[in-house]
């Protein structure tokens, strides 16, 4: 299983969050850097993948309601794709 760590402290605004996601997850150039596009790409992802988001509380601090929506999008993709697991590590 591939494990990808995301540092939420680097996601200081929407643009930074999507840049981090695109880079760490290896998302294609056509990724629209929005939540719908993120959901589509995560649900289509092949192979077992675990995404661990470090400092999830920081994500909420930086992004507020958008951070909540981002987290929900990732959890929805987790439920839709049996090969995807999204975890939040708040202790890092």
Coordinates of C-alpha atoms in Angstrom, one line a residue:
X1 CA 0.0 0.0 0.0
X2 CA 1.3 3.4 -0.9
X3 CA 1.2 5.9 2.0
X4 CA 1.2 9.6 1.3
X5 CA 1.7 12.1 4.1
X6 CA 0.2 15.6 3.8
X7 CA 1.3 18.4 6.1
X8 CA -1.8 20.5 6.8
X9 CA 0.5 23.3 8.2
X10 CA 1.6 23.9 4.6
X11 CA -2.1 24.4 3.5
X12 CA -2.3 28.1 4.6
X13 CA -5.0 29.0 2.0
X14 CA -7.0 27.4 -0.8
X15 CA -4.3 27.8 -3.4
X16 CA -1.6 26.4 -1.1
X17 CA -3.8 23.5 -0.1
X18 CA -4.5 22.5 -3.7
X19 CA -0.8 23.0 -4.7
X20 CA 0.1 20.7 -1.8
X21 CA -2.5 18.1 -2.8
X22 CA -1.5 18.2 -6.5
X23 CA 2.2 17.8 -5.7
X24 CA 2.0 15.1 -3.0
X25 CA -0.7 13.1 -4.7
X26 CA 0.8 13.4 -8.2
X27 CA -2.5 14.8 -9.6
X28 CA -2.5 15.4 -13.3
X29 CA -2.1 18.9 -14.9
X30 CA -5.8 19.0 -15.8
X31 CA -6.7 18.9 -12.0
X32 CA -9.0 21.9 -11.6
X33 CA -7.7 22.7 -8.1
X34 CA -11.2 22.5 -6.7
X35 CA -13.1 20.1 -4.4
X36 CA -15.1 18.5 -7.2
X37 CA -11.9 17.7 -9.2
X38 CA -10.2 16.4 -6.1
X39 CA -13.2 14.1 -5.4
X40 CA -13.2 12.8 -8.9
X41 CA -9.5 12.0 -9.0
X42 CA -9.5 10.4 -5.5
X43 CA -12.4 8.1 -6.4
X44 CA -10.7 7.1 -9.6
X45 CA -7.4 6.4 -8.0
X46 CA -6.2 2.9 -8.6
X47 CA -4.3 0.7 -6.2
X48 CA -4.3 0.7 -2.5
X49 CA -3.5 4.2 -1.2
X50 CA -3.4 5.6 2.4
X51 CA -3.4 9.4 2.8
X52 CA -2.4 10.6 6.2
X53 CA -3.1 14.2 6.9
X54 CA -0.8 15.6 9.7
X55 CA -2.0 18.4 11.8
X56 CA -5.6 18.3 10.7
X57 CA -6.6 20.8 13.3
X58 CA -4.2 23.3 11.7
X59 CA -6.1 22.8 8.4
X60 CA -9.3 23.9 10.1
X61 CA -7.6 26.9 11.6
X62 CA -6.1 28.1 8.3
X63 CA -9.1 27.3 6.0
X64 CA -12.2 27.5 8.3
X65 CA -15.3 26.3 6.5
X66 CA -13.3 25.5 3.3
X67 CA -11.1 23.2 5.4
X68 CA -14.2 21.4 6.7
X69 CA -15.4 21.0 3.1
X70 CA -11.9 19.7 2.1
X71 CA -11.9 17.2 4.9
X72 CA -15.4 16.1 4.0
X73 CA -14.5 15.7 0.3
X74 CA -11.6 13.4 1.2
X75 CA -13.7 11.3 3.6
X76 CA -16.4 11.0 1.0
X77 CA -13.8 9.8 -1.5
X78 CA -12.6 7.3 1.1
X79 CA -16.0 5.9 1.4
X80 CA -16.5 5.7 -2.4
X81 CA -13.2 4.2 -3.3
X82 CA -12.4 0.9 -1.5
X83 CA -8.7 1.2 -2.3
X84 CA -8.4 4.6 -0.6
X85 CA -7.9 5.2 3.1
X86 CA -7.8 8.8 4.5
X87 CA -6.5 9.3 8.1
X88 CA -6.0 12.4 10.2
X89 CA -3.0 12.3 12.5
X90 CA -3.5 15.2 14.9
X91 CA -0.5 14.3 17.0
X92 CA 2.2 15.2 14.5

